[in-house]
Amino acid sequence: MALFEALIGSEMKKVEATLVEGFSDSALEAHVNSLCLSIINAGGKRMRPALVLLASHLLPSYTDEEETAVCKLAAGVELLHTATLIHDDVIDNSLMRRGRPTLNSTSGNHVAVLAGDYMFTRCFATIKDLKKADVLSIISDTLATLVTGELDQLKNEGDVHISVEDYYTTIYCKTGALFELSASAPAVYLAEDEKYITALKNYGRHLGNAFQIIDDCLDYSSDSKTLGKNAGEDLQDKRITLPVIFALQQCPDYEKDILVEAIEKADLETVITYINKYDTLGKCRKAAEQSGEQAVKELSIFPENEYKQALISLVQRALNRKN
């Protein structure tokens, strides 16, 4: 991430090298390696590995001798994240990701699913080198949570009665859990005091909430070119996210049937009209900011330094993102 080049630039280069190394040594797997490398080389925000690196520098036990291991940990987290994106694109039938055609759109769902599965194996192969059972355990638990989130989202498709609480449960499982893992994994690896692990878990969870709420708002306020993926995709796929939940809550009974019908027909223009009418994006923004404020509070346990400030700035980056 260019924003933190001075702090973790050299470490991020190691992470990028580690990501590539996992796909370069088997002739039998050349085709799937090539497919996975095309996704890795597409880049992305790299927020999760940056979280791993920045959080590690807050910890009392961290030394320069741990850098290589922490970079492997960061790469493993990014591989896990990327594997889930490939599968998400299949589930959502997405055609664009990071401004490029998705693997499922160019090679078909069967190939994409298998490539995603293969990338999961590369994640665990990378983490296995650390020889830390606790780290493998939390990554396995996170993967289980991510799957649960996808199943819950499928179960709730098109449900106009979904509650705000249900929404927060889903976004934790889909997004917050991986941010939670990214922030806390270095503390688990270094066997830090539980208070540090808990603080970083909470920071990551709240940051993930803020990130996902803004993401869901962008689907109704941005365009496909800016997002690098299709705008309005949530509605098309019958995902009832916070902007729509708030609109349904604020809409009077005499208008609710119109809004519900628009949701069922994926009538984006009408749904956006109601979102704007009741300023639900503004309400969502406040909810995201509250999550961001809570994330920052969790860092109070750590002494002031440039890495802590960078983690605080990540919260602002999540709140102000455009894609």
Tab-separated table of C-alpha atoms in Angstrom:
chain	number	residue	atom	x	y	z
A	1	MET	CA	0.000	0.000	0.000
A	2	ALA	CA	1.566	3.233	-1.191
A	3	LEU	CA	0.108	5.118	1.773
A	4	PHE	CA	2.450	3.269	4.144
A	5	GLU	CA	5.457	2.874	1.850
A	6	ALA	CA	7.869	4.474	4.326
A	7	LEU	CA	6.710	2.262	7.189
A	8	ILE	CA	6.209	-1.168	5.669
A	9	GLY	CA	7.255	-0.797	2.020
A	10	SER	CA	10.140	-3.250	2.232
A	11	GLU	CA	8.008	-5.752	4.134
A	12	MET	CA	5.198	-5.508	1.581
A	13	LYS	CA	7.722	-6.367	-1.151
A	14	LYS	CA	8.535	-9.534	0.794
A	15	VAL	CA	4.826	-10.289	1.054
A	16	GLU	CA	4.377	-9.857	-2.706
A	17	ALA	CA	7.362	-12.137	-3.359
A	18	THR	CA	5.922	-14.759	-1.017
A	19	LEU	CA	2.571	-14.600	-2.789
A	20	VAL	CA	4.235	-15.347	-6.121
A	21	GLU	CA	6.614	-18.036	-4.795
A	22	GLY	CA	3.725	-20.285	-3.860
A	23	PHE	CA	2.684	-20.641	-7.506
A	24	SER	CA	5.943	-21.198	-9.335
A	25	ASP	CA	7.459	-24.609	-8.703
A	26	SER	CA	5.283	-27.383	-10.122
A	27	ALA	CA	5.032	-28.282	-13.812
A	28	LEU	CA	1.997	-30.485	-13.110
A	29	GLU	CA	0.162	-27.498	-11.657
A	30	ALA	CA	1.293	-24.976	-14.285
A	31	HIS	CA	-2.196	-24.148	-15.561
A	32	VAL	CA	-3.821	-23.530	-12.188
A	33	ASN	CA	-0.689	-21.676	-11.045
A	34	SER	CA	-1.045	-19.366	-14.050
A	35	LEU	CA	-4.709	-18.716	-13.288
A	36	CYS	CA	-4.033	-17.941	-9.639
A	37	LEU	CA	-1.068	-15.703	-10.452
A	38	SER	CA	-3.274	-13.660	-12.787
A	39	ILE	CA	-5.524	-12.916	-9.804
A	40	ILE	CA	-2.620	-12.206	-7.453
A	41	ASN	CA	-0.955	-9.904	-9.980
A	42	ALA	CA	-4.187	-7.942	-10.414
A	43	GLY	CA	-3.241	-6.382	-7.095
A	44	GLY	CA	-5.899	-4.889	-4.877
A	45	LYS	CA	-5.932	-2.782	-1.759
A	46	ARG	CA	-3.753	-5.238	0.212
A	47	MET	CA	-5.385	-3.903	3.380
A	48	ARG	CA	-5.286	-7.248	5.151
A	49	PRO	CA	-1.546	-7.946	4.797
A	50	ALA	CA	-0.875	-4.303	5.686
A	51	LEU	CA	-2.910	-4.853	8.851
A	52	VAL	CA	-0.795	-7.884	9.740
A	53	LEU	CA	2.437	-5.945	9.266
A	54	LEU	CA	1.360	-2.767	11.058
A	55	ALA	CA	-0.158	-4.642	14.006
A	56	SER	CA	3.004	-6.682	14.496
A	57	HIS	CA	4.999	-3.510	15.160
A	58	LEU	CA	2.735	-2.627	18.091
A	59	LEU	CA	3.581	-5.792	19.983
A	60	PRO	CA	6.141	-5.977	22.815
A	61	SER	CA	7.602	-9.285	21.582
A	62	TYR	CA	8.136	-8.222	17.979
A	63	THR	CA	11.741	-7.908	16.760
A	64	ASP	CA	13.319	-7.629	13.332
A	65	GLU	CA	14.121	-11.341	13.565
A	66	GLU	CA	10.404	-12.044	13.267
A	67	GLU	CA	9.999	-10.060	10.033
A	68	THR	CA	10.233	-12.971	7.597
A	69	ALA	CA	7.719	-15.050	9.544
A	70	VAL	CA	5.279	-12.139	9.851
A	71	CYS	CA	5.557	-11.497	6.102
A	72	LYS	CA	4.638	-15.150	5.493
A	73	LEU	CA	1.690	-14.688	7.830
A	74	ALA	CA	0.607	-11.583	5.903
A	75	ALA	CA	0.886	-13.462	2.606
A	76	GLY	CA	-1.158	-16.346	3.982
A	77	VAL	CA	-3.935	-13.998	5.039
A	78	GLU	CA	-3.987	-12.385	1.591
A	79	LEU	CA	-4.152	-15.802	-0.089
A	80	LEU	CA	-7.101	-16.722	2.108
A	81	HIS	CA	-8.821	-13.451	1.228
A	82	THR	CA	-8.177	-13.855	-2.497
A	83	ALA	CA	-9.457	-17.434	-2.505
A	84	THR	CA	-12.717	-16.269	-0.932
A	85	LEU	CA	-13.053	-13.528	-3.564
A	86	ILE	CA	-12.787	-16.069	-6.371
A	87	HIS	CA	-15.544	-18.153	-4.796
A	88	ASP	CA	-17.648	-15.046	-4.071
A	89	ASP	CA	-17.497	-14.094	-7.737
A	90	VAL	CA	-18.807	-17.527	-8.695
A	91	ILE	CA	-21.639	-17.365	-6.153
A	92	ASP	CA	-22.570	-13.814	-7.197
A	93	ASN	CA	-21.976	-14.413	-10.915
A	94	SER	CA	-19.788	-11.298	-10.897
A	95	LEU	CA	-18.234	-10.253	-14.182
A	96	MET	CA	-15.745	-7.644	-12.936
A	97	ARG	CA	-13.332	-7.475	-10.014
A	98	ARG	CA	-10.647	-4.811	-9.496
A	99	GLY	CA	-11.515	-3.430	-12.917
A	100	ARG	CA	-10.754	-6.719	-14.669
A	101	PRO	CA	-12.899	-9.628	-15.853
A	102	THR	CA	-13.378	-12.212	-13.114
A	103	LEU	CA	-11.965	-15.703	-13.470
A	104	ASN	CA	-15.444	-17.219	-13.650
A	105	SER	CA	-16.360	-14.882	-16.523
A	106	THR	CA	-13.283	-15.807	-18.558
A	107	SER	CA	-12.753	-19.478	-17.662
A	108	GLY	CA	-16.107	-20.658	-16.321
A	109	ASN	CA	-17.413	-21.510	-12.867
A	110	HIS	CA	-15.844	-24.982	-12.666
A	111	VAL	CA	-12.338	-23.668	-13.286
A	112	ALA	CA	-12.858	-20.722	-10.937
A	113	VAL	CA	-14.052	-22.928	-8.065
A	114	LEU	CA	-11.076	-25.255	-8.481
A	115	ALA	CA	-8.651	-22.309	-8.697
A	116	GLY	CA	-10.139	-20.895	-5.496
A	117	ASP	CA	-9.777	-24.289	-3.813
A	118	TYR	CA	-6.171	-24.474	-4.980
A	119	MET	CA	-5.468	-21.024	-3.564
A	120	PHE	CA	-6.769	-22.190	-0.179
A	121	THR	CA	-4.151	-24.947	-0.275
A	122	ARG	CA	-1.444	-22.353	-0.996
A	123	CYS	CA	-2.636	-20.345	2.016
A	124	PHE	CA	-2.256	-23.291	4.374
A	125	ALA	CA	1.048	-24.336	2.781
A	126	THR	CA	2.417	-20.845	3.451
A	127	ILE	CA	1.184	-20.746	7.051
A	128	LYS	CA	2.366	-24.320	7.733
A	129	ASP	CA	5.962	-23.127	7.441
A	130	LEU	CA	5.485	-21.051	10.605
A	131	LYS	CA	5.010	-24.248	12.639
A	132	LYS	CA	2.455	-22.593	14.933
A	133	ALA	CA	-0.629	-24.668	15.670
A	134	ASP	CA	-2.467	-21.695	17.173
A	135	VAL	CA	-2.085	-19.730	13.940
A	136	LEU	CA	-3.365	-22.621	11.833
A	137	SER	CA	-6.288	-22.936	14.247
A	138	ILE	CA	-7.394	-19.300	14.000
A	139	ILE	CA	-7.107	-19.362	10.206
A	140	SER	CA	-9.206	-22.523	10.076
A	141	ASP	CA	-11.778	-20.930	12.404
A	142	THR	CA	-11.883	-17.810	10.241
A	143	LEU	CA	-12.473	-19.865	7.118
A	144	ALA	CA	-15.373	-21.626	8.843
A	145	THR	CA	-16.824	-18.227	9.793
A	146	LEU	CA	-16.493	-16.959	6.211
A	147	VAL	CA	-18.399	-19.984	4.917
A	148	THR	CA	-21.087	-19.430	7.555
A	149	GLY	CA	-21.431	-15.824	6.403
A	150	GLU	CA	-21.943	-16.859	2.790
A	151	LEU	CA	-24.564	-19.435	3.805
A	152	ASP	CA	-26.391	-16.864	5.945
A	153	GLN	CA	-26.349	-14.408	3.067
A	154	LEU	CA	-27.837	-17.012	0.736
A	155	LYS	CA	-30.494	-17.858	3.319
A	156	ASN	CA	-31.432	-14.176	3.668
A	157	GLU	CA	-31.577	-13.426	-0.073
A	158	GLY	CA	-34.554	-11.228	-0.871
A	159	ASP	CA	-35.775	-11.185	2.755
A	160	VAL	CA	-37.183	-7.680	3.228
A	161	HIS	CA	-37.715	-8.437	6.928
A	162	ILE	CA	-34.033	-8.888	7.703
A	163	SER	CA	-33.050	-6.985	10.867
A	164	VAL	CA	-30.107	-4.676	11.462
A	165	GLU	CA	-28.781	-7.292	13.909
A	166	ASP	CA	-28.931	-9.969	11.206
A	167	TYR	CA	-27.074	-7.645	8.863
A	168	TYR	CA	-24.267	-7.062	11.373
A	169	THR	CA	-23.951	-10.802	11.958
A	170	THR	CA	-23.597	-11.381	8.227
A	171	ILE	CA	-21.006	-8.655	7.649
A	172	TYR	CA	-18.953	-9.901	10.593
A	173	CYS	CA	-18.896	-13.383	9.102
A	174	LYS	CA	-18.221	-12.104	5.573
A	175	THR	CA	-15.765	-9.291	6.268
A	176	GLY	CA	-15.143	-8.512	9.927
A	177	ALA	CA	-13.764	-11.960	10.732
A	178	LEU	CA	-10.990	-11.632	8.160
A	179	PHE	CA	-10.050	-8.145	9.380
A	180	GLU	CA	-10.122	-9.537	12.920
A	181	LEU	CA	-7.761	-12.317	11.871
A	182	SER	CA	-5.426	-9.925	10.057
A	183	ALA	CA	-5.058	-7.595	13.022
A	184	SER	CA	-4.696	-10.255	15.708
A	185	ALA	CA	-2.741	-13.030	13.941
A	186	PRO	CA	0.691	-11.503	14.726
A	187	ALA	CA	-0.190	-11.365	18.426
A	188	VAL	CA	-1.289	-15.013	18.332
A	189	TYR	CA	1.881	-15.990	16.472
A	190	LEU	CA	4.062	-14.189	19.036
A	191	ALA	CA	2.043	-15.633	21.960
A	192	GLU	CA	1.365	-12.159	23.324
A	193	ASP	CA	-0.701	-11.370	26.397
A	194	GLU	CA	-4.410	-12.015	25.836
A	195	LYS	CA	-5.209	-8.323	26.350
A	196	TYR	CA	-3.279	-7.458	23.183
A	197	ILE	CA	-4.909	-10.250	21.194
A	198	THR	CA	-8.375	-9.131	22.310
A	199	ALA	CA	-7.734	-5.454	21.572
A	200	LEU	CA	-6.499	-6.227	18.051
A	201	LYS	CA	-9.377	-8.625	17.398
A	202	ASN	CA	-11.858	-5.937	18.413
A	203	TYR	CA	-10.054	-3.313	16.342
A	204	GLY	CA	-10.172	-5.557	13.286
A	205	ARG	CA	-13.827	-6.468	13.769
A	206	HIS	CA	-14.954	-2.848	14.061
A	207	LEU	CA	-12.738	-1.802	11.147
A	208	GLY	CA	-14.287	-4.597	9.085
A	209	ASN	CA	-17.783	-3.382	9.949
A	210	ALA	CA	-16.929	0.156	8.878
A	211	PHE	CA	-15.331	-1.113	5.666
A	212	GLN	CA	-18.330	-3.269	4.714
A	213	ILE	CA	-20.985	-0.662	5.525
A	214	ILE	CA	-19.229	1.836	3.262
A	215	ASP	CA	-18.865	-0.880	0.613
A	216	ASP	CA	-22.610	-1.498	0.733
A	217	CYS	CA	-23.287	2.237	0.427
A	218	LEU	CA	-21.032	2.531	-2.628
A	219	ASP	CA	-23.171	-0.030	-4.426
A	220	TYR	CA	-25.971	2.584	-4.411
A	221	SER	CA	-23.923	5.755	-4.765
A	222	SER	CA	-21.036	5.032	-7.144
A	223	ASP	CA	-20.595	3.725	-10.680
A	224	SER	CA	-19.086	0.563	-12.119
A	225	LYS	CA	-15.980	2.295	-13.497
A	226	THR	CA	-15.079	3.788	-10.112
A	227	LEU	CA	-15.901	0.620	-8.178
A	228	GLY	CA	-14.056	-1.707	-10.536
A	229	LYS	CA	-17.088	-4.006	-10.381
A	230	ASN	CA	-20.742	-3.738	-11.336
A	231	ALA	CA	-22.676	-1.118	-9.362
A	232	GLY	CA	-26.090	-2.240	-8.152
A	233	GLU	CA	-24.893	-5.823	-7.885
A	234	ASP	CA	-26.236	-6.272	-4.349
A	235	LEU	CA	-29.793	-5.534	-5.430
A	236	GLN	CA	-29.472	-7.676	-8.557
A	237	ASP	CA	-28.325	-10.579	-6.380
A	238	LYS	CA	-31.118	-9.963	-3.833
A	239	ARG	CA	-28.740	-8.944	-1.044
A	240	ILE	CA	-30.619	-6.712	1.382
A	241	THR	CA	-27.919	-4.472	2.847
A	242	LEU	CA	-28.025	-1.648	5.368
A	243	PRO	CA	-29.047	1.212	3.013
A	244	VAL	CA	-32.123	-0.795	1.974
A	245	ILE	CA	-32.860	-2.034	5.511
A	246	PHE	CA	-32.939	1.563	6.763
A	247	ALA	CA	-35.139	2.613	3.821
A	248	LEU	CA	-37.602	-0.181	4.614
A	249	GLN	CA	-37.648	0.865	8.275
A	250	GLN	CA	-38.252	4.560	7.540
A	251	CYS	CA	-40.669	4.117	4.652
A	252	PRO	CA	-44.321	4.679	5.728
A	253	ASP	CA	-46.775	1.822	5.212
A	254	TYR	CA	-48.481	3.472	2.261
A	255	GLU	CA	-45.161	3.489	0.334
A	256	LYS	CA	-43.638	0.265	1.584
A	257	ASP	CA	-45.360	-1.969	-0.981
A	258	ILE	CA	-43.851	0.124	-3.777
A	259	LEU	CA	-40.365	-0.201	-2.305
A	260	VAL	CA	-40.744	-3.930	-1.667
A	261	GLU	CA	-41.902	-4.463	-5.251
A	262	ALA	CA	-38.910	-2.476	-6.535
A	263	ILE	CA	-36.562	-4.620	-4.431
A	264	GLU	CA	-38.157	-7.829	-5.730
A	265	LYS	CA	-37.824	-6.627	-9.331
A	266	ALA	CA	-34.293	-5.312	-8.768
A	267	ASP	CA	-35.494	-1.894	-9.915
A	268	LEU	CA	-32.338	0.006	-8.986
A	269	GLU	CA	-33.622	3.446	-9.963
A	270	THR	CA	-36.689	3.217	-7.729
A	271	VAL	CA	-34.758	1.759	-4.804
A	272	ILE	CA	-32.173	4.553	-5.041
A	273	THR	CA	-35.038	7.084	-5.090
A	274	TYR	CA	-36.204	5.804	-1.693
A	275	ILE	CA	-32.671	5.559	-0.323
A	276	ASN	CA	-32.141	9.212	-1.236
A	277	LYS	CA	-35.584	10.277	-0.040
A	278	TYR	CA	-34.904	9.004	3.477
A	279	ASP	CA	-31.153	9.738	3.423
A	280	THR	CA	-30.315	6.212	4.472
A	281	LEU	CA	-26.797	6.570	3.094
A	282	GLY	CA	-26.268	9.326	5.650
A	283	LYS	CA	-27.548	7.064	8.402
A	284	CYS	CA	-25.266	4.278	7.181
A	285	ARG	CA	-22.361	6.691	7.172
A	286	LYS	CA	-22.990	7.465	10.845
A	287	ALA	CA	-23.122	3.750	11.648
A	288	ALA	CA	-19.805	3.222	9.846
A	289	GLU	CA	-18.238	6.152	11.693
A	290	GLN	CA	-19.380	4.702	15.024
A	291	SER	CA	-17.685	1.421	14.146
A	292	GLY	CA	-14.575	3.349	13.139
A	293	GLU	CA	-14.519	5.261	16.422
A	294	GLN	CA	-14.791	1.999	18.342
A	295	ALA	CA	-11.930	0.514	16.326
A	296	VAL	CA	-9.695	3.455	17.243
A	297	LYS	CA	-10.624	3.157	20.937
A	298	GLU	CA	-9.416	-0.438	20.972
A	299	LEU	CA	-5.902	0.768	20.137
A	300	SER	CA	-5.655	2.851	23.336
A	301	ILE	CA	-3.924	-0.062	25.071
A	302	PHE	CA	-0.872	0.430	22.838
A	303	PRO	CA	1.748	3.190	23.196
A	304	GLU	CA	1.757	6.039	20.691
A	305	ASN	CA	3.937	5.445	17.645
A	306	GLU	CA	3.825	5.767	13.877
A	307	TYR	CA	2.441	2.252	13.422
A	308	LYS	CA	-0.486	2.972	15.710
A	309	GLN	CA	-1.160	6.168	13.773
A	310	ALA	CA	-1.066	4.172	10.560
A	311	LEU	CA	-3.706	1.790	11.926
A	312	ILE	CA	-5.840	4.794	12.863
A	313	SER	CA	-5.407	6.178	9.364
A	314	LEU	CA	-6.568	2.815	7.964
A	315	VAL	CA	-9.896	3.450	9.671
A	316	GLN	CA	-10.200	6.802	7.917
A	317	ARG	CA	-9.175	5.179	4.651
A	318	ALA	CA	-11.969	2.625	5.067
A	319	LEU	CA	-14.508	5.366	5.807
A	320	ASN	CA	-13.462	7.543	2.869
A	321	ARG	CA	-12.938	4.873	0.223
A	322	LYS	CA	-14.383	5.269	-3.251
A	323	ASN	CA	-13.966	1.686	-4.419
